[in-house]
CSV table of N, CA and C and ligand atoms in Angstrom, one decimal:
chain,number,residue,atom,x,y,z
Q,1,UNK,N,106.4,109.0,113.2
Q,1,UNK,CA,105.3,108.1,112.6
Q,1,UNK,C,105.0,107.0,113.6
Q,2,UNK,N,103.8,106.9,113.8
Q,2,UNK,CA,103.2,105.8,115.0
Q,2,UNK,C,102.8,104.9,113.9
Q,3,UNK,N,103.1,103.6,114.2
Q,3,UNK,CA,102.3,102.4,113.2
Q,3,UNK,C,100.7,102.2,114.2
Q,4,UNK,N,99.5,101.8,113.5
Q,4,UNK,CA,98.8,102.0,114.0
Q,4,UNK,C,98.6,100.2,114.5
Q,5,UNK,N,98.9,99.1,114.1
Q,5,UNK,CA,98.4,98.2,114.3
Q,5,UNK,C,100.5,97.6,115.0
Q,6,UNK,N,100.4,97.8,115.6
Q,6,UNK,CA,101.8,97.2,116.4
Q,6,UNK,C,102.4,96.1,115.6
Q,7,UNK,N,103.8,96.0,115.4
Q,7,UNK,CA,103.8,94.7,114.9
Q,7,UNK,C,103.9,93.4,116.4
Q,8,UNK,N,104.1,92.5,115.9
Q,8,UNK,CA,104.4,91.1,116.9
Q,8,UNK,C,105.9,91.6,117.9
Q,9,UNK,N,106.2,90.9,119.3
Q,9,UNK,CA,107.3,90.9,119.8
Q,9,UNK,C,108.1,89.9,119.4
Q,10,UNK,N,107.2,88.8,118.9
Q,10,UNK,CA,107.8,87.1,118.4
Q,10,UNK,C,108.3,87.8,116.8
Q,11,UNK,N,109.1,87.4,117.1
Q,11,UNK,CA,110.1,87.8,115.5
Q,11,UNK,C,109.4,86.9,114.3
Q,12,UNK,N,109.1,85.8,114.6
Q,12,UNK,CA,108.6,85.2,113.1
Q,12,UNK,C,107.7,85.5,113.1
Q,13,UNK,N,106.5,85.9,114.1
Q,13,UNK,CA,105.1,86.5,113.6
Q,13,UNK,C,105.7,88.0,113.2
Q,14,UNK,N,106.4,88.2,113.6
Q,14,UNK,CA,106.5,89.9,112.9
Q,14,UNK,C,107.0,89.6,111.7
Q,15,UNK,N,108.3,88.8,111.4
Q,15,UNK,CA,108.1,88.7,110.0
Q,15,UNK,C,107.2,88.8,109.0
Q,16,UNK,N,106.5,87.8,109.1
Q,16,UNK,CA,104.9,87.1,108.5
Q,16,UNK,C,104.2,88.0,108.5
Q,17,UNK,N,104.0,89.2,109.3
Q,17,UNK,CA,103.2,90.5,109.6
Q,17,UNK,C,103.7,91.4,108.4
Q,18,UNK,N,104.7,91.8,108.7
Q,18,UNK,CA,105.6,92.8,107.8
Q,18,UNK,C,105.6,92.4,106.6
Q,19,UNK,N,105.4,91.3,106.1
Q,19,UNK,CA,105.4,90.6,104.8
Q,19,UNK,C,103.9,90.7,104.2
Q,20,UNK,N,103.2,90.7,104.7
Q,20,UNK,CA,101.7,90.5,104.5
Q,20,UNK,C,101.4,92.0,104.4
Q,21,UNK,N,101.6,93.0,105.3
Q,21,UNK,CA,101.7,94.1,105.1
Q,21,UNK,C,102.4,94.9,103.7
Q,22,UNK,N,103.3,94.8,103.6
Q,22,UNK,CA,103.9,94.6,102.3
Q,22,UNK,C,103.2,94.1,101.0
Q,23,UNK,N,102.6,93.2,100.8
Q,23,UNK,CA,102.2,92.3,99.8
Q,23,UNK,C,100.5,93.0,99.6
Q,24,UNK,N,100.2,93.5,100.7
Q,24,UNK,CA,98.7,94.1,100.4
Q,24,UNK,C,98.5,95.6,100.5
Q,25,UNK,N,100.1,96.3,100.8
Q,25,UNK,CA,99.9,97.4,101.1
Q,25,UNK,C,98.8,98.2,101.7
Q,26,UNK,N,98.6,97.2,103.1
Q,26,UNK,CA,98.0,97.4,104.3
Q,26,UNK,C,98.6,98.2,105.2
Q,27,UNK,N,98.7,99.3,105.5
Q,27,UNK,CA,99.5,99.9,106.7
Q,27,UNK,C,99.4,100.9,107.7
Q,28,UNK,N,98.5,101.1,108.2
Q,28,UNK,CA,97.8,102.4,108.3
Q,28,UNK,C,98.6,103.1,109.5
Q,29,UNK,N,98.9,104.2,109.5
Q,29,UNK,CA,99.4,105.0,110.7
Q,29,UNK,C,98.6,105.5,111.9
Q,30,UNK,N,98.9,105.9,112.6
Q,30,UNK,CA,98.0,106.5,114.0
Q,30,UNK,C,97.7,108.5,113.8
Q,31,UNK,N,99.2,108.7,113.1
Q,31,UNK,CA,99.1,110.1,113.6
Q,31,UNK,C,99.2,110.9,111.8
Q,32,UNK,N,99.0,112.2,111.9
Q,32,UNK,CA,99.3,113.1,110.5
Q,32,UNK,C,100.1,112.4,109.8
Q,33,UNK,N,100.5,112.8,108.5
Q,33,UNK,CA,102.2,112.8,107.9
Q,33,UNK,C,102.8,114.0,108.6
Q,34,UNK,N,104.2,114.1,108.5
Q,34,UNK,CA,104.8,115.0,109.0
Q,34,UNK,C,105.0,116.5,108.0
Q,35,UNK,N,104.6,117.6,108.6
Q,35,UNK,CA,105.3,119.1,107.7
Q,35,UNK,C,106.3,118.9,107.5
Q,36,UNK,N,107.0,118.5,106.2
Q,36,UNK,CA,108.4,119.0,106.1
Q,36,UNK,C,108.6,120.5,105.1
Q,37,UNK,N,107.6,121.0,104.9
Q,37,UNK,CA,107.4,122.3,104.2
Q,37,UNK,C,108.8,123.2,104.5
Q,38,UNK,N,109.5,123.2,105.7
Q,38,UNK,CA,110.9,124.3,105.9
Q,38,UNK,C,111.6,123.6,105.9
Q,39,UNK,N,111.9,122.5,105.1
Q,39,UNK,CA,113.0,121.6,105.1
Q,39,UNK,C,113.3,121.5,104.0
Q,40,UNK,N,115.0,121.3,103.4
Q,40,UNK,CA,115.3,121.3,102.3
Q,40,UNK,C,115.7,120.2,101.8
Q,41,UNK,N,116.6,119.0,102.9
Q,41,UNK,CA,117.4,118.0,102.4
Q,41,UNK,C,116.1,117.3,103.9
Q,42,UNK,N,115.8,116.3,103.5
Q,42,UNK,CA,115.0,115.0,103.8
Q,42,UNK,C,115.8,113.6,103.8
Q,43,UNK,N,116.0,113.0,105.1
Q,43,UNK,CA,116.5,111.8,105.8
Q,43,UNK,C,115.5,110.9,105.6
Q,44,UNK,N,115.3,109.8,104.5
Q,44,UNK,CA,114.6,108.9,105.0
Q,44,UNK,C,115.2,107.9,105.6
Q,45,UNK,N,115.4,107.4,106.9
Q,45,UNK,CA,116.1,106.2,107.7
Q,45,UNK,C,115.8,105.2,108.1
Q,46,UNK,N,114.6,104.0,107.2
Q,46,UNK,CA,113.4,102.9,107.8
Q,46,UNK,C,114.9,102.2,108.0
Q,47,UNK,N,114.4,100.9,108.8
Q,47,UNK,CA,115.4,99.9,108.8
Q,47,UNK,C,114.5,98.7,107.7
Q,48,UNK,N,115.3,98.0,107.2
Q,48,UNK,CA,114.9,97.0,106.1
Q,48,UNK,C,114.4,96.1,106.5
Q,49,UNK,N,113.2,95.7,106.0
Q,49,UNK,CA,112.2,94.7,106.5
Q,49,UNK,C,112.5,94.1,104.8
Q,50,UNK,N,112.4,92.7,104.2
Q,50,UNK,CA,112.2,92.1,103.4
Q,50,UNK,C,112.5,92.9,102.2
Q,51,UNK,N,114.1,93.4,102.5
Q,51,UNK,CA,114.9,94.1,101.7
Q,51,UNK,C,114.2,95.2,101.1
Q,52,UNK,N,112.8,95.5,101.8
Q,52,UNK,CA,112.2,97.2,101.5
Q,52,UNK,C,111.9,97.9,102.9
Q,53,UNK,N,111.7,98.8,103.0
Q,53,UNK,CA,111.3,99.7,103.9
Q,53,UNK,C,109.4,99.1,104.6
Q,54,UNK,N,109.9,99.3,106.2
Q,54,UNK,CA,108.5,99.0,106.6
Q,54,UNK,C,107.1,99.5,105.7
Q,55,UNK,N,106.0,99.0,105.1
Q,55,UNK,CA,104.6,99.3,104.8
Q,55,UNK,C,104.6,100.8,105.3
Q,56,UNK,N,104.7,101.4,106.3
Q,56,UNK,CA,104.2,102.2,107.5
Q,56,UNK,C,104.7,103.6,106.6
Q,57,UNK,N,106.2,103.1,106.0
Q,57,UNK,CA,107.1,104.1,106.0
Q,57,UNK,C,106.1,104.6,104.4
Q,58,UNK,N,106.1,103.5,103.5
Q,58,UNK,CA,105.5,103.6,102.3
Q,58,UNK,C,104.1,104.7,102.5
Q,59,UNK,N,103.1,104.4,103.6
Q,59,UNK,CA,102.0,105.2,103.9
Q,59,UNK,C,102.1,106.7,104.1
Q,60,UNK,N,103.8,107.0,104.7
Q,60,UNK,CA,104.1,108.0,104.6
Q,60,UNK,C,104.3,109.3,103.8
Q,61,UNK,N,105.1,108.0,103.2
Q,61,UNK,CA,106.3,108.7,101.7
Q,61,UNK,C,105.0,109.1,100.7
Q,62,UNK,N,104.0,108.5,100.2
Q,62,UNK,CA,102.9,108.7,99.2
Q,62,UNK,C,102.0,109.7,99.7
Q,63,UNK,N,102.1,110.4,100.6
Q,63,UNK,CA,101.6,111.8,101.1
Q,63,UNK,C,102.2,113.0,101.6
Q,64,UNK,N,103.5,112.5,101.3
Q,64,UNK,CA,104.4,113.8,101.5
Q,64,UNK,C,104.6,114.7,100.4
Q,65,UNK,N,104.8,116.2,99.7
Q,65,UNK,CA,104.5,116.6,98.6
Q,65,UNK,C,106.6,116.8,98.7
Q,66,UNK,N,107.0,116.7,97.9
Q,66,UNK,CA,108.7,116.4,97.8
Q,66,UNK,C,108.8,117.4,97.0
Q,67,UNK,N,108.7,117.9,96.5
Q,67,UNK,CA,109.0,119.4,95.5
Q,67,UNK,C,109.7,120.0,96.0
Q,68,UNK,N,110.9,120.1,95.0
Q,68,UNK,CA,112.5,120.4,95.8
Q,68,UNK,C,112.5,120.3,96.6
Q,69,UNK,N,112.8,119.1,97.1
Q,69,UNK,CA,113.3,118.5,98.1
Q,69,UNK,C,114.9,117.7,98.2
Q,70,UNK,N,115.9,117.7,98.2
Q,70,UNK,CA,116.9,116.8,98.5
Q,70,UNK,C,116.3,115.9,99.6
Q,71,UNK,N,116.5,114.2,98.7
Q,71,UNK,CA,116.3,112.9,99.3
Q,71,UNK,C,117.3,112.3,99.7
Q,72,UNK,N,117.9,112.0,100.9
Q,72,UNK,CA,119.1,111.0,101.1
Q,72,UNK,C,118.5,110.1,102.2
Q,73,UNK,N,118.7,109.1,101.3
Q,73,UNK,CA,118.4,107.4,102.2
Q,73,UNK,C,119.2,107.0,102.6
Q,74,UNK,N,119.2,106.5,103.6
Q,74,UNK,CA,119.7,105.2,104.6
Q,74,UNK,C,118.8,104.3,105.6
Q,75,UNK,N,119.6,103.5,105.7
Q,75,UNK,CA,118.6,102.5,106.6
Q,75,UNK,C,119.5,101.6,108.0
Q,76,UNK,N,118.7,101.2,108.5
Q,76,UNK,CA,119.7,100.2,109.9
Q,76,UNK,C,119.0,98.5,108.9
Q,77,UNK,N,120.0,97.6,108.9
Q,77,UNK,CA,120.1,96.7,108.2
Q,77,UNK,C,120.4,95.3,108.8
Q,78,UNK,N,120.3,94.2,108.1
Q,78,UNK,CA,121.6,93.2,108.6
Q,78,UNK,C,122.3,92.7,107.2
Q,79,UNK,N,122.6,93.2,107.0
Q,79,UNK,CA,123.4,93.1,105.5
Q,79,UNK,C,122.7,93.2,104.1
Q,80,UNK,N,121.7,93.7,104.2
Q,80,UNK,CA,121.2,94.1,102.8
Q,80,UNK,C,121.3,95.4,102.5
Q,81,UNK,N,122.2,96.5,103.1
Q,81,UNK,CA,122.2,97.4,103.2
Q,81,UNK,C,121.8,98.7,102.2
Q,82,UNK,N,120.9,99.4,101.9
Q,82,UNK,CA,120.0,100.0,101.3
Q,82,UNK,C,118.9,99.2,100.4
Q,83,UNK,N,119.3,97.8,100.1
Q,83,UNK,CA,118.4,97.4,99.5
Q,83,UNK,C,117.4,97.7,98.6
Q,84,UNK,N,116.0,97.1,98.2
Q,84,UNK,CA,115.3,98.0,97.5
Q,84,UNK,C,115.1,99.5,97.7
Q,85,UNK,N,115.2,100.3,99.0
Q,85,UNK,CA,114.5,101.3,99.3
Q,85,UNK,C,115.0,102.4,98.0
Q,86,UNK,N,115.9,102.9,97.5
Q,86,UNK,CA,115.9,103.8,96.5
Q,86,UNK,C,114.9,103.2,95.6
Q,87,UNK,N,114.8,102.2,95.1
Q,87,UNK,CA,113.8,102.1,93.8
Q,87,UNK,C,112.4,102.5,94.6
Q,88,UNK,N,112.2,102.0,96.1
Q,88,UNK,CA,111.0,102.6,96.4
Q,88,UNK,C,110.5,103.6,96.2
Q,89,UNK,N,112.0,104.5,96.6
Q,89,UNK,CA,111.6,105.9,96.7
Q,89,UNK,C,111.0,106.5,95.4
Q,90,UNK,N,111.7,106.1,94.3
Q,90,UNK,CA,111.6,106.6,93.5
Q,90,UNK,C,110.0,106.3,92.7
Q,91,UNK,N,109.6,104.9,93.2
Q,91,UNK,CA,108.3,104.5,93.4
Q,91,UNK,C,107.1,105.6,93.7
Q,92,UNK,N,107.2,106.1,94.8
Q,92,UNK,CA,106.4,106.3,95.4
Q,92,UNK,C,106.6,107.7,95.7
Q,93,UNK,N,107.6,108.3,95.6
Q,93,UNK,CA,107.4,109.7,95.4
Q,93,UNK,C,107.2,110.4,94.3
Q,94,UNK,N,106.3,110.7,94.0
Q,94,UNK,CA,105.7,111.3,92.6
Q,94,UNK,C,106.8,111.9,92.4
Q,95,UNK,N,107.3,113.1,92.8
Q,95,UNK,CA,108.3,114.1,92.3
Q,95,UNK,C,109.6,114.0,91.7
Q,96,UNK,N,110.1,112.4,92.1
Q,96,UNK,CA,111.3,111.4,91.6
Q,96,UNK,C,110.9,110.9,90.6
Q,97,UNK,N,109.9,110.7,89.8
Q,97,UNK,CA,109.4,109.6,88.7
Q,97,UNK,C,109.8,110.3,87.4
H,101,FMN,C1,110.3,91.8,109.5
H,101,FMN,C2,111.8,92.0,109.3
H,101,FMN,C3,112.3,91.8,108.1
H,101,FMN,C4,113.7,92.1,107.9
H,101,FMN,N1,114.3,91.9,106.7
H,101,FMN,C5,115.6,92.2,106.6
H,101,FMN,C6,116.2,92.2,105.3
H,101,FMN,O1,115.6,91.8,104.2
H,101,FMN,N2,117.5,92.5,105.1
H,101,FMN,C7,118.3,92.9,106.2
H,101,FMN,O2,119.4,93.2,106.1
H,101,FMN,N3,117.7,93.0,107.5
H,101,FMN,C8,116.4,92.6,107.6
H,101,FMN,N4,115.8,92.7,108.9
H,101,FMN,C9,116.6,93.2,110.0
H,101,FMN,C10,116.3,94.7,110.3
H,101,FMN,O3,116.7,95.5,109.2
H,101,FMN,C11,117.0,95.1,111.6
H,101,FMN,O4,116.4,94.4,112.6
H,101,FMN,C12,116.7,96.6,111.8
H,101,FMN,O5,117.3,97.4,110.8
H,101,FMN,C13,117.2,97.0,113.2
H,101,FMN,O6,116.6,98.2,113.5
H,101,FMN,P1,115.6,98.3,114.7
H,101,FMN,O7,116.4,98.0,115.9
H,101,FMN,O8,115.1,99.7,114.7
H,101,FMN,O9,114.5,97.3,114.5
H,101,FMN,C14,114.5,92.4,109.1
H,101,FMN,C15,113.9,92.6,110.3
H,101,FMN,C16,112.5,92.3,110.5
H,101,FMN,C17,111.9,92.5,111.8
């Protein structure tokens, strides 16, 4: 997954970015969603931006079709580790609700 709009290299404007993104669910990608059609068990692995998963990842997840799928999350963190992202998941992938 390519983000289409880069975030900042200055960390506090990327915060501020990521947050705003978040809050308007703004996030647009560059490239397709990915085929996971031959896949059985699905890795989602964002790293935690404001204790949720990057906007970008969200853009994803809501066009992927999950039907029997095995979901196992993880993330790279600095101590919120998993954080919201399972409630997202569960958010946002139709087939979890
Ligand atoms: C915008 C932003 C928000 C973040 N928010 C959190 C957070 O809420 N909790 C946390 O543990 N780490 C947070 N982090 C730290 C990232 O999770 C960490 O930098 C990332 O997992 C490292 O992976 P990377 O090297 O692929 O960026 C944040 C980082 C950024 C840039």
């Amino acid at each position: 997954m390519i983000v289409k709009i880069p975030y900042s290299k200055d960390y506090h404007t990327c915060i501020t970015e990521a947050r705003e993104r978040q809050a308007h669910h703004d996030a647009p990608i560059l490239n397709d969603v990915p085929n996971l059609s031959k896949y059985e068990v699905i890795y989602i692995g964002p790293p935690v931006y404001w204790n949720n998963m990057p906007e970008e990842m969200v853009t994803v997840l809501k066009d992927i079709d999950f039907t029997g799928k095995v979901i196992r999350p993880f993330t790279t963190h600095e101590g919120s580790g998993l954080g919201n992202i399972p409630n997202q998941i569960k958010k946002y992938v139709e087939v979890l609700k």
